[in-house]
PDB file of N, CA and C in Angstrom:
ATOM      1  N   MET V   1     -61.996 150.796 -47.704  1.00 50.00           N
ATOM      2  CA  MET V   1     -60.883 150.192 -47.003  1.00 50.00           C
ATOM      3  C   MET V   1     -61.246 150.064 -45.522  1.00 50.00           C
ATOM      4  N   SER V   2     -61.041 148.920 -44.945  1.00 59.00           N
ATOM      5  CA  SER V   2     -61.350 148.709 -43.538  1.00 59.00           C
ATOM      6  C   SER V   2     -60.175 149.125 -42.658  1.00 59.00           C
ATOM      7  N   GLN V   3     -60.492 149.510 -41.437  1.00 66.00           N
ATOM      8  CA  GLN V   3     -59.468 149.911 -40.484  1.00 66.00           C
ATOM      9  C   GLN V   3     -59.173 148.760 -39.534  1.00 66.00           C
ATOM     10  N   LEU V   4     -57.927 148.663 -39.127  1.00 80.00           N
ATOM     11  CA  LEU V   4     -57.507 147.630 -38.194  1.00 80.00           C
ATOM     12  C   LEU V   4     -57.786 148.094 -36.772  1.00 80.00           C
ATOM     13  N   LEU V   5     -58.602 147.343 -36.042  1.00 83.00           N
ATOM     14  CA  LEU V   5     -58.898 147.671 -34.652  1.00 83.00           C
ATOM     15  C   LEU V   5     -57.846 147.003 -33.783  1.00 83.00           C
ATOM     16  N   GLN V   6     -56.798 147.752 -33.458  1.00 93.00           N
ATOM     17  CA  GLN V   6     -55.644 147.162 -32.804  1.00 93.00           C
ATOM     18  C   GLN V   6     -55.472 147.567 -31.354  1.00 93.00           C
ATOM     19  N   TYR V   7     -56.233 148.535 -30.868  1.00 97.00           N
ATOM     20  CA  TYR V   7     -56.095 148.993 -29.487  1.00 97.00           C
ATOM     21  C   TYR V   7     -57.318 148.587 -28.682  1.00 97.00           C
ATOM     22  N   ASN V   8     -57.072 147.883 -27.581  1.00 97.00           N
ATOM     23  CA  ASN V   8     -58.144 147.441 -26.701  1.00 97.00           C
ATOM     24  C   ASN V   8     -58.041 148.199 -25.386  1.00 97.00           C
ATOM     25  N   TYR V   9     -59.166 148.691 -24.911  1.00 98.00           N
ATOM     26  CA  TYR V   9     -59.174 149.484 -23.690  1.00 98.00           C
ATOM     27  C   TYR V   9     -60.240 149.016 -22.712  1.00 98.00           C
ATOM     28  N   ALA V  10     -59.901 149.122 -21.437  1.00 98.00           N
ATOM     29  CA  ALA V  10     -60.877 149.041 -20.364  1.00 98.00           C
ATOM     30  C   ALA V  10     -61.064 150.477 -19.907  1.00 98.00           C
ATOM     31  N   VAL V  11     -62.288 150.934 -19.842  1.00 98.00           N
ATOM     32  CA  VAL V  11     -62.574 152.306 -19.444  1.00 98.00           C
ATOM     33  C   VAL V  11     -62.968 152.287 -17.970  1.00 98.00           C
ATOM     34  N   ILE V  12     -62.241 153.070 -17.158  1.00 98.00           N
ATOM     35  CA  ILE V  12     -62.453 153.031 -15.714  1.00 98.00           C
ATOM     36  C   ILE V  12     -63.009 154.354 -15.194  1.00 98.00           C
ATOM     37  N   ASP V  13     -63.678 154.268 -14.036  1.00 98.00           N
ATOM     38  CA  ASP V  13     -64.169 155.478 -13.377  1.00 98.00           C
ATOM     39  C   ASP V  13     -63.127 155.972 -12.379  1.00 98.00           C
ATOM     40  N   ALA V  14     -63.461 156.976 -11.590  1.00 97.00           N
ATOM     41  CA  ALA V  14     -62.520 157.585 -10.648  1.00 97.00           C
ATOM     42  C   ALA V  14     -62.037 156.613  -9.574  1.00 97.00           C
ATOM     43  N   ASN V  15     -62.810 155.567  -9.299  1.00 97.00           N
ATOM     44  CA  ASN V  15     -62.433 154.566  -8.299  1.00 97.00           C
ATOM     45  C   ASN V  15     -61.639 153.408  -8.891  1.00 97.00           C
ATOM     46  N   GLY V  16     -61.435 153.414 -10.212  1.00 98.00           N
ATOM     47  CA  GLY V  16     -60.704 152.348 -10.874  1.00 98.00           C
ATOM     48  C   GLY V  16     -61.580 151.233 -11.404  1.00 98.00           C
ATOM     49  N   ARG V  17     -62.912 151.326 -11.211  1.00 98.00           N
ATOM     50  CA  ARG V  17     -63.828 150.274 -11.675  1.00 98.00           C
ATOM     51  C   ARG V  17     -64.032 150.373 -13.175  1.00 98.00           C
ATOM     52  N   CYS V  18     -63.897 149.251 -13.856  1.00 98.00           N
ATOM     53  CA  CYS V  18     -64.140 149.200 -15.292  1.00 98.00           C
ATOM     54  C   CYS V  18     -65.646 149.190 -15.541  1.00 98.00           C
ATOM     55  N   TYR V  19     -66.098 150.140 -16.363  1.00 98.00           N
ATOM     56  CA  TYR V  19     -67.516 150.203 -16.698  1.00 98.00           C
ATOM     57  C   TYR V  19     -67.768 150.042 -18.204  1.00 98.00           C
ATOM     58  N   ALA V  20     -66.683 149.926 -18.989  1.00 97.00           N
ATOM     59  CA  ALA V  20     -66.846 149.736 -20.433  1.00 97.00           C
ATOM     60  C   ALA V  20     -65.561 149.163 -21.018  1.00 97.00           C
ATOM     61  N   CYS V  21     -65.695 148.495 -22.151  1.00 97.00           N
ATOM     62  CA  CYS V  21     -64.547 148.003 -22.909  1.00 97.00           C
ATOM     63  C   CYS V  21     -64.690 148.536 -24.325  1.00 97.00           C
ATOM     64  N   GLN V  22     -63.579 149.015 -24.877  1.00 95.00           N
ATOM     65  CA  GLN V  22     -63.594 149.622 -26.198  1.00 95.00           C
ATOM     66  C   GLN V  22     -62.459 149.065 -27.045  1.00 95.00           C
ATOM     67  N   THR V  23     -62.673 149.039 -28.332  1.00 95.00           N
ATOM     68  CA  THR V  23     -61.630 148.705 -29.292  1.00 95.00           C
ATOM     69  C   THR V  23     -61.547 149.864 -30.277  1.00 95.00           C
ATOM     70  N   SER V  24     -60.329 150.232 -30.638  1.00 94.00           N
ATOM     71  CA  SER V  24     -60.142 151.394 -31.485  1.00 94.00           C
ATOM     72  C   SER V  24     -59.035 151.152 -32.512  1.00 94.00           C
ATOM     73  N   SER V  25     -59.109 151.878 -33.598  1.00 94.00           N
ATOM     74  CA  SER V  25     -58.055 151.811 -34.615  1.00 94.00           C
ATOM     75  C   SER V  25     -56.964 152.843 -34.348  1.00 94.00           C
ATOM     76  N   VAL V  26     -57.188 153.724 -33.372  1.00 94.00           N
ATOM     77  CA  VAL V  26     -56.201 154.745 -32.988  1.00 94.00           C
ATOM     78  C   VAL V  26     -56.027 154.728 -31.475  1.00 94.00           C
ATOM     79  N   GLU V  27     -54.887 155.213 -31.019  1.00 95.00           N
ATOM     80  CA  GLU V  27     -54.657 155.305 -29.580  1.00 95.00           C
ATOM     81  C   GLU V  27     -55.574 156.367 -28.977  1.00 95.00           C
ATOM     82  N   VAL V  28     -56.079 156.069 -27.797  1.00 96.00           N
ATOM     83  CA  VAL V  28     -56.928 157.016 -27.077  1.00 96.00           C
ATOM     84  C   VAL V  28     -56.111 157.565 -25.910  1.00 96.00           C
ATOM     85  N   PRO V  29     -55.739 158.848 -25.953  1.00 96.00           N
ATOM     86  CA  PRO V  29     -54.852 159.418 -24.941  1.00 96.00           C
ATOM     87  C   PRO V  29     -55.581 159.951 -23.706  1.00 96.00           C
ATOM     88  N   LEU V  30     -56.542 159.222 -23.206  1.00 97.00           N
ATOM     89  CA  LEU V  30     -57.281 159.643 -22.021  1.00 97.00           C
ATOM     90  C   LEU V  30     -56.848 158.800 -20.829  1.00 97.00           C
ATOM     91  N   SER V  31     -56.743 159.431 -19.677  1.00 97.00           N
ATOM     92  CA  SER V  31     -56.222 158.733 -18.495  1.00 97.00           C
ATOM     93  C   SER V  31     -57.144 157.636 -17.989  1.00 97.00           C
ATOM     94  N   ASN V  32     -58.417 157.689 -18.317  1.00 98.00           N
ATOM     95  CA  ASN V  32     -59.329 156.644 -17.858  1.00 98.00           C
ATOM     96  C   ASN V  32     -59.481 155.497 -18.859  1.00 98.00           C
ATOM     97  N   TYR V  33     -58.735 155.539 -19.966  1.00 98.00           N
ATOM     98  CA  TYR V  33     -58.694 154.442 -20.930  1.00 98.00           C
ATOM     99  C   TYR V  33     -57.411 153.654 -20.671  1.00 98.00           C
ATOM    100  N   ILE V  34     -57.562 152.436 -20.150  1.00 98.00           N
ATOM    101  CA  ILE V  34     -56.425 151.599 -19.788  1.00 98.00           C
ATOM    102  C   ILE V  34     -56.210 150.572 -20.892  1.00 98.00           C
ATOM    103  N   LEU V  35     -55.035 150.596 -21.494  1.00 97.00           N
ATOM    104  CA  LEU V  35     -54.716 149.659 -22.565  1.00 97.00           C
ATOM    105  C   LEU V  35     -54.652 148.240 -21.999  1.00 97.00           C
ATOM    106  N   VAL V  36     -55.364 147.323 -22.629  1.00 97.00           N
ATOM    107  CA  VAL V  36     -55.414 145.929 -22.180  1.00 97.00           C
ATOM    108  C   VAL V  36     -55.076 145.003 -23.355  1.00 97.00           C
ATOM    109  N   PRO V  37     -54.632 143.781 -23.072  1.00 96.00           N
ATOM    110  CA  PRO V  37     -54.177 142.890 -24.143  1.00 96.00           C
ATOM    111  C   PRO V  37     -55.268 142.344 -25.057  1.00 96.00           C
ATOM    112  N   GLU V  38     -56.497 142.295 -24.577  1.00 94.00           N
ATOM    113  CA  GLU V  38     -57.573 141.769 -25.420  1.00 94.00           C
ATOM    114  C   GLU V  38     -58.896 142.414 -25.058  1.00 94.00           C
ATOM    115  N   HIS V  39     -59.795 142.438 -26.013  1.00 93.00           N
ATOM    116  CA  HIS V  39     -61.129 142.964 -25.766  1.00 93.00           C
ATOM    117  C   HIS V  39     -61.980 141.839 -25.188  1.00 93.00           C
ATOM    118  N   THR V  40     -62.369 142.000 -23.938  1.00 94.00           N
ATOM    119  CA  THR V  40     -63.216 141.006 -23.287  1.00 94.00           C
ATOM    120  C   THR V  40     -64.071 141.692 -22.236  1.00 94.00           C
ATOM    121  N   ASN V  41     -65.282 141.221 -22.082  1.00 94.00           N
ATOM    122  CA  ASN V  41     -66.175 141.779 -21.070  1.00 94.00           C
ATOM    123  C   ASN V  41     -65.788 141.356 -19.657  1.00 94.00           C
ATOM    124  N   ASP V  42     -64.778 140.518 -19.510  1.00 97.00           N
ATOM    125  CA  ASP V  42     -64.338 140.081 -18.185  1.00 97.00           C
ATOM    126  C   ASP V  42     -63.826 141.238 -17.333  1.00 97.00           C
ATOM    127  N   TYR V  43     -63.460 142.351 -17.952  1.00 98.00           N
ATOM    128  CA  TYR V  43     -62.970 143.509 -17.196  1.00 98.00           C
ATOM    129  C   TYR V  43     -64.076 144.237 -16.441  1.00 98.00           C
ATOM    130  N   TYR V  44     -65.321 144.092 -16.897  1.00 98.00           N
ATOM    131  CA  TYR V  44     -66.426 144.788 -16.248  1.00 98.00           C
ATOM    132  C   TYR V  44     -66.454 144.511 -14.748  1.00 98.00           C
ATOM    133  N   ASN V  45     -66.596 145.596 -13.994  1.00 98.00           N
ATOM    134  CA  ASN V  45     -66.690 145.558 -12.530  1.00 98.00           C
ATOM    135  C   ASN V  45     -65.442 145.013 -11.843  1.00 98.00           C
ATOM    136  N   LYS V  46     -64.318 145.031 -12.533  1.00 98.00           N
ATOM    137  CA  LYS V  46     -63.013 144.771 -11.915  1.00 98.00           C
ATOM    138  C   LYS V  46     -62.375 146.134 -11.677  1.00 98.00           C
ATOM    139  N   TYR V  47     -61.359 146.195 -10.840  1.00 98.00           N
ATOM    140  CA  TYR V  47     -60.767 147.468 -10.435  1.00 98.00           C
ATOM    141  C   TYR V  47     -59.295 147.531 -10.819  1.00 98.00           C
ATOM    142  N   TYR V  48     -58.925 148.631 -11.456  1.00 98.00           N
ATOM    143  CA  TYR V  48     -57.549 148.839 -11.882  1.00 98.00           C
ATOM    144  C   TYR V  48     -56.860 149.769 -10.891  1.00 98.00           C
ATOM    145  N   ASN V  49     -55.713 149.331 -10.373  1.00 98.00           N
ATOM    146  CA  ASN V  49     -54.922 150.126  -9.445  1.00 98.00           C
ATOM    147  C   ASN V  49     -53.809 150.814 -10.231  1.00 98.00           C
ATOM    148  N   ARG V  50     -53.883 152.125 -10.358  1.00 97.00           N
ATOM    149  CA  ARG V  50     -52.884 152.880 -11.122  1.00 97.00           C
ATOM    150  C   ARG V  50     -51.498 152.804 -10.484  1.00 97.00           C
ATOM    151  N   GLU V  51     -51.436 152.632  -9.174  1.00 97.00           N
ATOM    152  CA  GLU V  51     -50.148 152.616  -8.480  1.00 97.00           C
ATOM    153  C   GLU V  51     -49.308 151.390  -8.818  1.00 97.00           C
ATOM    154  N   ASP V  52     -49.943 150.220  -8.935  1.00 97.00           N
ATOM    155  CA  ASP V  52     -49.164 149.015  -9.239  1.00 97.00           C
ATOM    156  C   ASP V  52     -49.462 148.436 -10.617  1.00 97.00           C
ATOM    157  N   GLY V  53     -50.453 149.012 -11.318  1.00 97.00           N
ATOM    158  CA  GLY V  53     -50.767 148.568 -12.670  1.00 97.00           C
ATOM    159  C   GLY V  53     -51.429 147.203 -12.730  1.00 97.00           C
ATOM    160  N   LEU V  54     -52.059 146.778 -11.629  1.00 97.00           N
ATOM    161  CA  LEU V  54     -52.699 145.462 -11.574  1.00 97.00           C
ATOM    162  C   LEU V  54     -54.215 145.604 -11.463  1.00 97.00           C
ATOM    163  N   TRP V  55     -54.891 144.513 -11.805  1.00 98.00           N
ATOM    164  CA  TRP V  55     -56.350 144.449 -11.714  1.00 98.00           C
ATOM    165  C   TRP V  55     -56.758 143.693 -10.452  1.00 98.00           C
ATOM    166  N   TYR V  56     -57.845 144.159  -9.830  1.00 98.00           N
ATOM    167  CA  TYR V  56     -58.339 143.578  -8.584  1.00 98.00           C
ATOM    168  C   TYR V  56     -59.836 143.302  -8.681  1.00 98.00           C
ATOM    169  N   LEU V  57     -60.304 142.446  -7.797  1.00 98.00           N
ATOM    170  CA  LEU V  57     -61.723 142.103  -7.746  1.00 98.00           C
ATOM    171  C   LEU V  57     -62.514 143.061  -6.870  1.00 98.00           C
ATOM    172  N   ASP V  58     -61.828 143.850  -6.045  1.00 98.00           N
ATOM    173  CA  ASP V  58     -62.496 144.735  -5.100  1.00 98.00           C
ATOM    174  C   ASP V  58     -61.923 146.146  -5.153  1.00 98.00           C
ATOM    175  N   ALA V  59     -62.722 147.105  -4.694  1.00 98.00           N
ATOM    176  CA  ALA V  59     -62.342 148.519  -4.740  1.00 98.00           C
ATOM    177  C   ALA V  59     -61.212 148.864  -3.772  1.00 98.00           C
ATOM    178  N   GLU V  60     -60.978 148.025  -2.791  1.00 98.00           N
ATOM    179  CA  GLU V  60     -59.908 148.271  -1.824  1.00 98.00           C
ATOM    180  C   GLU V  60     -58.561 147.741  -2.304  1.00 98.00           C
ATOM    181  N   PHE V  61     -58.534 147.084  -3.442  1.00 98.00           N
ATOM    182  CA  PHE V  61     -57.324 146.506  -4.041  1.00 98.00           C
ATOM    183  C   PHE V  61     -56.667 145.483  -3.114  1.00 98.00           C
ATOM    184  N   THR V  62     -57.492 144.614  -2.521  1.00 98.00           N
ATOM    185  CA  THR V  62     -56.954 143.575  -1.649  1.00 98.00           C
ATOM    186  C   THR V  62     -57.025 142.189  -2.273  1.00 98.00           C
ATOM    187  N   GLN V  63     -57.940 141.983  -3.237  1.00 98.00           N
ATOM    188  CA  GLN V  63     -58.106 140.683  -3.883  1.00 98.00           C
ATOM    189  C   GLN V  63     -57.655 140.781  -5.342  1.00 98.00           C
ATOM    190  N   LEU V  64     -56.445 140.335  -5.592  1.00 98.00           N
ATOM    191  CA  LEU V  64     -55.879 140.386  -6.933  1.00 98.00           C
ATOM    192  C   LEU V  64     -56.708 139.541  -7.899  1.00 98.00           C
ATOM    193  N   TRP V  65     -56.971 140.064  -9.082  1.00 98.00           N
ATOM    194  CA  TRP V  65     -57.661 139.307 -10.138  1.00 98.00           C
ATOM    195  C   TRP V  65     -56.598 138.448 -10.807  1.00 98.00           C
ATOM    196  N   GLU V  66     -56.463 137.233 -10.343  1.00 96.00           N
ATOM    197  CA  GLU V  66     -55.406 136.347 -10.790  1.00 96.00           C
ATOM    198  C   GLU V  66     -55.570 135.864 -12.223  1.00 96.00           C
ATOM    199  N   ASN V  67     -56.788 135.868 -12.741  1.00 94.00           N
ATOM    200  CA  ASN V  67     -57.043 135.407 -14.099  1.00 94.00           C
ATOM    201  C   ASN V  67     -57.113 136.535 -15.109  1.00 94.00           C
ATOM    202  N   ALA V  68     -56.618 137.705 -14.743  1.00 96.00           N
ATOM    203  CA  ALA V  68     -56.643 138.843 -15.666  1.00 96.00           C
ATOM    204  C   ALA V  68     -55.834 138.500 -16.915  1.00 96.00           C
ATOM    205  N   PRO V  69     -56.320 138.880 -18.093  1.00 94.00           N
ATOM    206  CA  PRO V  69     -55.554 138.623 -19.325  1.00 94.00           C
ATOM    207  C   PRO V  69     -54.150 139.222 -19.233  1.00 94.00           C
ATOM    208  N   GLN V  70     -53.178 138.475 -19.686  1.00 91.00           N
ATOM    209  CA  GLN V  70     -51.783 138.894 -19.602  1.00 91.00           C
ATOM    210  C   GLN V  70     -51.253 139.246 -20.976  1.00 91.00           C
ATOM    211  N   TRP V  71     -50.259 140.094 -21.021  1.00 86.00           N
ATOM    212  CA  TRP V  71     -49.604 140.473 -22.271  1.00 86.00           C
ATOM    213  C   TRP V  71     -48.765 139.347 -22.751  1.00 86.00           C
TER     214      TRP V  71
END
């Protein structure tokens, strides 16, 4: 029986930079796994701001990633 891979994650480092993308059949309850709407390599080297829940192009969170996948 195959498992449904229904959870997509961007994995971030301490600075918020995405360094990996994962898909899972179960929820991953780790703070550095950010649930995202789709599995895509476009998240690599983008920055997630935990305070506003948005993705940015830079580590200073000044350039919003306007083309980020939306829910």
